[in-house]
PDB file of C-alpha atoms and ligand atoms in Angstrom:
ATOM      1  CA  UNK V   1      22.842 -17.538 -10.897  1.00 94.00           C
ATOM      2  CA  UNK V   2      22.620 -15.662  -7.592  1.00 97.00           C
ATOM      3  CA  UNK V   3      23.511 -17.567  -4.405  1.00 98.00           C
ATOM      4  CA  UNK V   4      20.834 -18.978  -2.081  1.00 97.00           C
ATOM      5  CA  UNK V   5      21.495 -16.028   0.262  1.00 98.00           C
ATOM      6  CA  UNK V   6      19.898 -13.581  -2.188  1.00 98.00           C
ATOM      7  CA  UNK V   7      16.205 -13.126  -2.888  1.00 98.00           C
ATOM      8  CA  UNK V   8      14.098 -10.939  -5.165  1.00 98.00           C
ATOM      9  CA  UNK V   9      10.943  -9.283  -3.842  1.00 98.00           C
ATOM     10  CA  UNK V  10       8.459  -8.014  -6.421  1.00 98.00           C
ATOM     11  CA  UNK V  11       6.053  -5.551  -4.828  1.00 98.00           C
ATOM     12  CA  UNK V  12       2.404  -5.214  -5.909  1.00 98.00           C
ATOM     13  CA  UNK V  13       2.608  -5.530  -9.708  1.00 98.00           C
ATOM     14  CA  UNK V  14      -1.185  -5.635  -9.865  1.00 98.00           C
ATOM     15  CA  UNK V  15      -3.724  -4.267 -12.339  1.00 98.00           C
ATOM     16  CA  UNK V  16      -4.927  -1.492 -10.022  1.00 98.00           C
ATOM     17  CA  UNK V  17      -1.404  -0.010  -9.836  1.00 98.00           C
ATOM     18  CA  UNK V  18      -0.937  -0.104 -13.621  1.00 98.00           C
ATOM     19  CA  UNK V  19      -2.356   2.310 -16.227  1.00 98.00           C
ATOM     20  CA  UNK V  20      -6.158   1.964 -16.319  1.00 97.00           C
ATOM     21  CA  UNK V  21      -6.260   0.724 -12.711  1.00 98.00           C
ATOM     22  CA  UNK V  22      -7.966   2.290  -9.675  1.00 98.00           C
ATOM     23  CA  UNK V  23      -4.695   3.637  -8.200  1.00 97.00           C
ATOM     24  CA  UNK V  24      -2.645   3.767 -11.363  1.00 97.00           C
ATOM     25  CA  UNK V  25       1.054   4.534 -11.077  1.00 97.00           C
ATOM     26  CA  UNK V  26       2.506   6.327 -14.136  1.00 96.00           C
ATOM     27  CA  UNK V  27       4.286   3.770 -16.326  1.00 97.00           C
ATOM     28  CA  UNK V  28       3.580   1.062 -13.742  1.00 98.00           C
ATOM     29  CA  UNK V  29       3.454  -1.505 -16.527  1.00 98.00           C
ATOM     30  CA  UNK V  30       6.788  -0.415 -18.035  1.00 98.00           C
ATOM     31  CA  UNK V  31       8.803  -2.326 -15.428  1.00 98.00           C
ATOM     32  CA  UNK V  32       7.255  -5.737 -16.003  1.00 98.00           C
ATOM     33  CA  UNK V  33       9.439  -6.962 -18.868  1.00 98.00           C
ATOM     34  CA  UNK V  34      12.578  -6.083 -16.934  1.00 98.00           C
ATOM     35  CA  UNK V  35      11.295  -7.869 -13.818  1.00 98.00           C
ATOM     36  CA  UNK V  36      10.527 -11.018 -15.826  1.00 98.00           C
ATOM     37  CA  UNK V  37      14.055 -10.910 -17.230  1.00 98.00           C
ATOM     38  CA  UNK V  38      15.598 -10.499 -13.777  1.00 98.00           C
ATOM     39  CA  UNK V  39      13.706 -13.372 -12.130  1.00 98.00           C
ATOM     40  CA  UNK V  40      15.545 -16.433 -13.513  1.00 98.00           C
ATOM     41  CA  UNK V  41      18.756 -15.370 -11.734  1.00 98.00           C
ATOM     42  CA  UNK V  42      17.176 -15.783  -8.284  1.00 98.00           C
ATOM     43  CA  UNK V  43      16.605 -18.977  -6.294  1.00 97.00           C
ATOM     44  CA  UNK V  44      14.030 -17.258  -4.095  1.00 98.00           C
ATOM     45  CA  UNK V  45      11.403 -14.981  -5.631  1.00 98.00           C
ATOM     46  CA  UNK V  46       8.626 -13.443  -3.560  1.00 98.00           C
ATOM     47  CA  UNK V  47       5.652 -11.540  -4.899  1.00 98.00           C
ATOM     48  CA  UNK V  48       3.526  -9.310  -2.699  1.00 98.00           C
ATOM     49  CA  UNK V  49      -0.147  -8.732  -3.422  1.00 98.00           C
ATOM     50  CA  UNK V  50      -2.126  -5.849  -1.916  1.00 98.00           C
ATOM     51  CA  UNK V  51      -5.342  -7.621  -0.848  1.00 98.00           C
ATOM     52  CA  UNK V  52      -8.012  -5.485   0.823  1.00 98.00           C
ATOM     53  CA  UNK V  53     -11.509  -6.467   1.971  1.00 98.00           C
ATOM     54  CA  UNK V  54     -14.371  -4.252   0.727  1.00 98.00           C
ATOM     55  CA  UNK V  55     -14.793  -1.243   3.002  1.00 96.00           C
ATOM     56  CA  UNK V  56     -11.110  -1.297   4.022  1.00 97.00           C
ATOM     57  CA  UNK V  57     -10.132   1.498   6.412  1.00 96.00           C
ATOM     58  CA  UNK V  58      -7.510   2.849   3.958  1.00 97.00           C
ATOM     59  CA  UNK V  59     -10.256   3.633   1.417  1.00 97.00           C
ATOM     60  CA  UNK V  60     -11.521   7.239   1.361  1.00 97.00           C
ATOM     61  CA  UNK V  61     -14.977   5.809   0.609  1.00 96.00           C
ATOM     62  CA  UNK V  62     -15.018   4.217   4.087  1.00 96.00           C
ATOM     63  CA  UNK V  63     -14.800   7.669   5.717  1.00 95.00           C
ATOM     64  CA  UNK V  64     -17.884   9.424   4.246  1.00 90.00           C
ATOM     65  CA  UNK V  65     -16.985  12.784   2.728  1.00 84.00           C
ATOM     66  CA  UNK V  66     -13.212  12.340   2.783  1.00 93.00           C
ATOM     67  CA  UNK V  67     -11.398  12.800  -0.532  1.00 95.00           C
ATOM     68  CA  UNK V  68      -8.969  10.249  -1.932  1.00 96.00           C
ATOM     69  CA  UNK V  69      -5.357  11.286  -1.234  1.00 95.00           C
ATOM     70  CA  UNK V  70      -6.328  13.232   1.914  1.00 95.00           C
ATOM     71  CA  UNK V  71      -4.935  12.227   5.316  1.00 94.00           C
ATOM     72  CA  UNK V  72      -6.586  10.729   8.383  1.00 94.00           C
ATOM     73  CA  UNK V  73      -5.322   9.829  11.861  1.00 94.00           C
ATOM     74  CA  UNK V  74      -5.533   6.116  12.574  1.00 93.00           C
ATOM     75  CA  UNK V  75      -4.810   4.569  16.003  1.00 92.00           C
ATOM     76  CA  UNK V  76      -1.383   3.598  14.593  1.00 90.00           C
ATOM     77  CA  UNK V  77      -0.614   7.055  13.101  1.00 90.00           C
ATOM     78  CA  UNK V  78      -1.341   9.198  10.034  1.00 91.00           C
ATOM     79  CA  UNK V  79      -2.668   7.348   7.011  1.00 92.00           C
ATOM     80  CA  UNK V  80      -3.249   8.439   3.392  1.00 94.00           C
ATOM     81  CA  UNK V  81      -6.782   7.685   2.201  1.00 97.00           C
ATOM     82  CA  UNK V  82      -6.792   5.930  -1.164  1.00 97.00           C
ATOM     83  CA  UNK V  83      -9.345   5.283  -3.870  1.00 97.00           C
ATOM     84  CA  UNK V  84     -10.831   1.794  -3.470  1.00 97.00           C
ATOM     85  CA  UNK V  85      -8.178  -0.535  -4.895  1.00 98.00           C
ATOM     86  CA  UNK V  86      -6.995  -4.161  -4.859  1.00 98.00           C
ATOM     87  CA  UNK V  87     -10.251  -5.469  -3.455  1.00 98.00           C
ATOM     88  CA  UNK V  88      -9.936  -9.196  -2.736  1.00 98.00           C
ATOM     89  CA  UNK V  89     -10.975 -11.275  -5.737  1.00 97.00           C
ATOM     90  CA  UNK V  90     -11.416  -8.279  -8.077  1.00 98.00           C
ATOM     91  CA  UNK V  91      -9.675  -7.957 -11.425  1.00 98.00           C
ATOM     92  CA  UNK V  92      -7.799  -4.938 -10.076  1.00 98.00           C
ATOM     93  CA  UNK V  93      -6.231  -7.103  -7.374  1.00 98.00           C
ATOM     94  CA  UNK V  94      -4.897  -9.669  -9.865  1.00 98.00           C
ATOM     95  CA  UNK V  95      -1.261  -9.576 -10.904  1.00 98.00           C
ATOM     96  CA  UNK V  96      -0.736  -7.850 -14.259  1.00 98.00           C
ATOM     97  CA  UNK V  97      -1.142 -10.522 -16.916  1.00 98.00           C
ATOM     98  CA  UNK V  98       2.345  -9.802 -18.328  1.00 98.00           C
ATOM     99  CA  UNK V  99       4.051 -10.588 -15.008  1.00 98.00           C
ATOM    100  CA  UNK V 100       5.562 -14.061 -15.051  1.00 98.00           C
ATOM    101  CA  UNK V 101       4.040 -15.215 -11.767  1.00 98.00           C
ATOM    102  CA  UNK V 102       4.940 -18.829 -12.544  1.00 97.00           C
ATOM    103  CA  UNK V 103       8.548 -18.069 -11.580  1.00 97.00           C
ATOM    104  CA  UNK V 104       7.610 -17.039  -8.016  1.00 98.00           C
ATOM    105  CA  UNK V 105       8.124 -19.278  -4.970  1.00 97.00           C
ATOM    106  CA  UNK V 106       6.014 -17.394  -2.458  1.00 97.00           C
ATOM    107  CA  UNK V 107       3.168 -14.888  -2.568  1.00 98.00           C
ATOM    108  CA  UNK V 108       2.646 -12.633   0.450  1.00 97.00           C
ATOM    109  CA  UNK V 109      -0.802 -11.062   0.686  1.00 97.00           C
ATOM    110  CA  UNK V 110      -1.091  -7.935   2.794  1.00 96.00           C
ATOM    111  CA  UNK V 111      -3.658  -5.355   3.852  1.00 96.00           C
ATOM    112  CA  UNK V 112      -6.345  -7.955   4.506  1.00 97.00           C
ATOM    113  CA  UNK V 113      -7.207  -6.711   8.003  1.00 96.00           C
ATOM    114  CA  UNK V 114      -9.980  -4.170   7.692  1.00 95.00           C
ATOM    115  CA  UNK V 115      -8.748  -1.783  10.398  1.00 94.00           C
ATOM    116  CA  UNK V 116      -5.106  -1.555   9.421  1.00 94.00           C
ATOM    117  CA  UNK V 117      -3.244  -0.837   6.200  1.00 94.00           C
ATOM    118  CA  UNK V 118      -0.101  -2.702   5.251  1.00 95.00           C
ATOM    119  CA  UNK V 119       2.428  -1.156   2.879  1.00 95.00           C
ATOM    120  CA  UNK V 120       5.442  -3.194   3.915  1.00 97.00           C
ATOM    121  CA  UNK V 121       6.058  -6.805   2.984  1.00 97.00           C
ATOM    122  CA  UNK V 122       7.285  -7.356   6.572  1.00 97.00           C
ATOM    123  CA  UNK V 123       4.926  -5.480   8.908  1.00 96.00           C
ATOM    124  CA  UNK V 124       1.522  -3.845   8.801  1.00 94.00           C
ATOM    125  CA  UNK V 125       1.369  -0.072   9.209  1.00 93.00           C
ATOM    126  CA  UNK V 126       1.426  -0.358  13.031  1.00 91.00           C
ATOM    127  CA  UNK V 127       5.074  -1.470  12.442  1.00 91.00           C
ATOM    128  CA  UNK V 128       4.324  -4.383  14.820  1.00 91.00           C
ATOM    129  CA  UNK V 129       2.072  -6.980  13.224  1.00 93.00           C
ATOM    130  CA  UNK V 130       4.319  -9.288  11.167  1.00 96.00           C
ATOM    131  CA  UNK V 131       3.406 -10.770   7.782  1.00 96.00           C
ATOM    132  CA  UNK V 132       5.648 -13.796   8.418  1.00 96.00           C
ATOM    133  CA  UNK V 133       8.027 -12.952   5.574  1.00 98.00           C
ATOM    134  CA  UNK V 134      10.994 -12.465   7.913  1.00 98.00           C
ATOM    135  CA  UNK V 135      10.751 -16.055   9.170  1.00 98.00           C
ATOM    136  CA  UNK V 136      10.371 -17.415   5.655  1.00 97.00           C
ATOM    137  CA  UNK V 137      13.520 -15.627   4.513  1.00 98.00           C
ATOM    138  CA  UNK V 138      15.599 -16.528   7.576  1.00 98.00           C
ATOM    139  CA  UNK V 139      14.687 -20.215   7.508  1.00 97.00           C
ATOM    140  CA  UNK V 140      15.780 -20.267   3.850  1.00 96.00           C
ATOM    141  CA  UNK V 141      19.118 -18.617   4.676  1.00 97.00           C
ATOM    142  CA  UNK V 142      18.373 -15.386   2.810  1.00 98.00           C
ATOM    143  CA  UNK V 143      20.383 -12.320   3.878  1.00 98.00           C
ATOM    144  CA  UNK V 144      20.376 -10.023   0.850  1.00 98.00           C
ATOM    145  CA  UNK V 145      17.243  -8.705  -0.823  1.00 98.00           C
ATOM    146  CA  UNK V 146      16.609  -6.826  -4.036  1.00 98.00           C
ATOM    147  CA  UNK V 147      13.275  -5.029  -4.233  1.00 98.00           C
ATOM    148  CA  UNK V 148      11.460  -3.982  -7.403  1.00 98.00           C
ATOM    149  CA  UNK V 149       7.837  -3.037  -8.113  1.00 98.00           C
ATOM    150  CA  UNK V 150       5.148  -0.517  -7.172  1.00 98.00           C
ATOM    151  CA  UNK V 151       5.000   1.994  -5.713  1.00 96.00           C
ATOM    152  CA  UNK V 152       8.515   3.282  -5.011  1.00 96.00           C
ATOM    153  CA  UNK V 153       7.387   5.798  -2.387  1.00 96.00           C
ATOM    154  CA  UNK V 154       4.932   3.580  -0.499  1.00 95.00           C
ATOM    155  CA  UNK V 155       5.125  -0.203  -0.495  1.00 97.00           C
ATOM    156  CA  UNK V 156       8.659  -0.434  -1.925  1.00 98.00           C
ATOM    157  CA  UNK V 157       9.934   2.206   0.512  1.00 97.00           C
ATOM    158  CA  UNK V 158       8.268   0.678   3.597  1.00 97.00           C
ATOM    159  CA  UNK V 159       9.457  -2.812   2.664  1.00 98.00           C
ATOM    160  CA  UNK V 160      13.041  -1.677   2.072  1.00 98.00           C
ATOM    161  CA  UNK V 161      13.267   0.286   5.325  1.00 97.00           C
ATOM    162  CA  UNK V 162      11.703  -2.526   7.400  1.00 97.00           C
ATOM    163  CA  UNK V 163      13.999  -5.101   5.811  1.00 98.00           C
ATOM    164  CA  UNK V 164      17.047  -2.968   6.625  1.00 98.00           C
ATOM    165  CA  UNK V 165      15.870  -2.508  10.220  1.00 97.00           C
ATOM    166  CA  UNK V 166      15.559  -6.302  10.516  1.00 97.00           C
ATOM    167  CA  UNK V 167      19.184  -6.646   9.433  1.00 98.00           C
ATOM    168  CA  UNK V 168      18.804  -7.719   5.804  1.00 98.00           C
ATOM    169  CA  UNK V 169      21.075  -6.091   3.253  1.00 98.00           C
ATOM    170  CA  UNK V 170      18.622  -4.191   1.059  1.00 98.00           C
ATOM    171  CA  UNK V 171      18.899  -3.112  -2.555  1.00 98.00           C
ATOM    172  CA  UNK V 172      16.188  -1.217  -4.442  1.00 98.00           C
ATOM    173  CA  UNK V 173      16.495  -1.297  -8.230  1.00 98.00           C
ATOM    174  CA  UNK V 174      14.840   2.018  -9.063  1.00 97.00           C
ATOM    175  CA  UNK V 175      14.818   1.332 -12.797  1.00 98.00           C
ATOM    176  CA  UNK V 176      12.322  -1.459 -12.065  1.00 98.00           C
ATOM    177  CA  UNK V 177      10.139   0.653  -9.731  1.00 98.00           C
ATOM    178  CA  UNK V 178       7.680   3.482 -10.347  1.00 97.00           C
ATOM    179  CA  UNK V 179       6.280   5.967  -7.800  1.00 97.00           C
ATOM    180  CA  UNK V 180       2.983   7.675  -6.960  1.00 96.00           C
ATOM    181  CA  UNK V 181       4.719  10.920  -5.809  1.00 94.00           C
ATOM    182  CA  UNK V 182       2.145  12.608  -3.558  1.00 92.00           C
ATOM    183  CA  UNK V 183       3.425  15.994  -2.273  1.00 90.00           C
ATOM    184  CA  UNK V 184       7.092  15.102  -2.621  1.00 94.00           C
ATOM    185  CA  UNK V 185       6.697  11.586  -1.244  1.00 95.00           C
ATOM    186  CA  UNK V 186       9.166  10.180  -3.778  1.00 96.00           C
ATOM    187  CA  UNK V 187      12.046  12.431  -2.678  1.00 97.00           C
ATOM    188  CA  UNK V 188      11.173  11.837   0.985  1.00 96.00           C
ATOM    189  CA  UNK V 189      11.155   8.075   0.411  1.00 97.00           C
ATOM    190  CA  UNK V 190      14.570   8.133  -1.287  1.00 97.00           C
ATOM    191  CA  UNK V 191      15.975  10.123   1.629  1.00 97.00           C
ATOM    192  CA  UNK V 192      14.478   7.731   4.205  1.00 97.00           C
ATOM    193  CA  UNK V 193      15.789   4.684   2.361  1.00 97.00           C
ATOM    194  CA  UNK V 194      19.307   6.170   2.128  1.00 97.00           C
ATOM    195  CA  UNK V 195      19.256   7.048   5.843  1.00 98.00           C
ATOM    196  CA  UNK V 196      18.406   3.417   6.577  1.00 97.00           C
ATOM    197  CA  UNK V 197      21.311   2.057   4.519  1.00 97.00           C
ATOM    198  CA  UNK V 198      19.159   0.878   1.662  1.00 98.00           C
ATOM    199  CA  UNK V 199      21.296   0.667  -1.451  1.00 98.00           C
ATOM    200  CA  UNK V 200      19.465   2.567  -4.228  1.00 98.00           C
ATOM    201  CA  UNK V 201      20.547   1.201  -7.587  1.00 95.00           C
TER     202      UNK V 201
HETATM  203  C1  VGL J   1       0.270   0.841  -2.243  1.00 57.21           C
HETATM  204  C2  VGL J   1      -1.006   2.616  -1.624  1.00 57.21           C
HETATM  205  C3  VGL J   1      -1.989   1.782  -1.128  1.00 57.21           C
HETATM  206  C4  VGL J   1       1.544   0.359  -2.879  1.00 57.21           C
HETATM  207  C5  VGL J   1      -0.685  -0.025  -1.747  1.00 57.21           C
HETATM  208  O1  VGL J   1       1.581  -0.784  -3.391  1.00 57.21           O
HETATM  209  O2  VGL J   1       2.521   1.135  -2.899  1.00 57.21           O
HETATM  210  N1  VGL J   1       0.110   2.156  -2.165  1.00 57.21           N
HETATM  211  N2  VGL J   1      -1.813   0.459  -1.200  1.00 57.21           N
HETATM  212 ZN1   ZN J   2      -3.455  -0.766  -0.646  1.00 57.21          ZN
END
């Protein structure tokens, strides 16, 4: 059993990020068994759930004529435009049915503000608006985090780097992550995580 100072964060293991989903990550479902097996060792388990309103500003369809996976400038910086995904209440937004959600202690929903995307479990993409997860972890005495889930190069990466910047000791178990890999984003993410003292397992 891990000590109370360690927590597991499971990022966005939702139908839309698994094969057949709207923003499917290759082999996204292959990590689920391993995550379920890892969970019982932790006294604090957090799941994140990408949770967008219809017409969310990260959807290409909200910017008439723009293609999915193209870029746009938002007030908070450059943003990838995605296919519509993880719409609140849709089947695609549900956790994959194989994920053992019953073991989780906390579910953090993110990306629910129409005008701003949120990759990280800690902050929205303006790097300012908090999700509240930091306070939850600190009040429970958590100092060390292990991150698994989808996608390595977006939500896992942003969560790991933000956690490290906040002073948590961050581990990313890459065997229990899968990436989208847009134009080398996976290699760039690994580099950024290493530069921010994220321990890549
Ligand atoms: C994610 C793109 C858009 C992720 C979420 O979970 O990595 N990626 N929304
Ligand atoms: Zn999203």
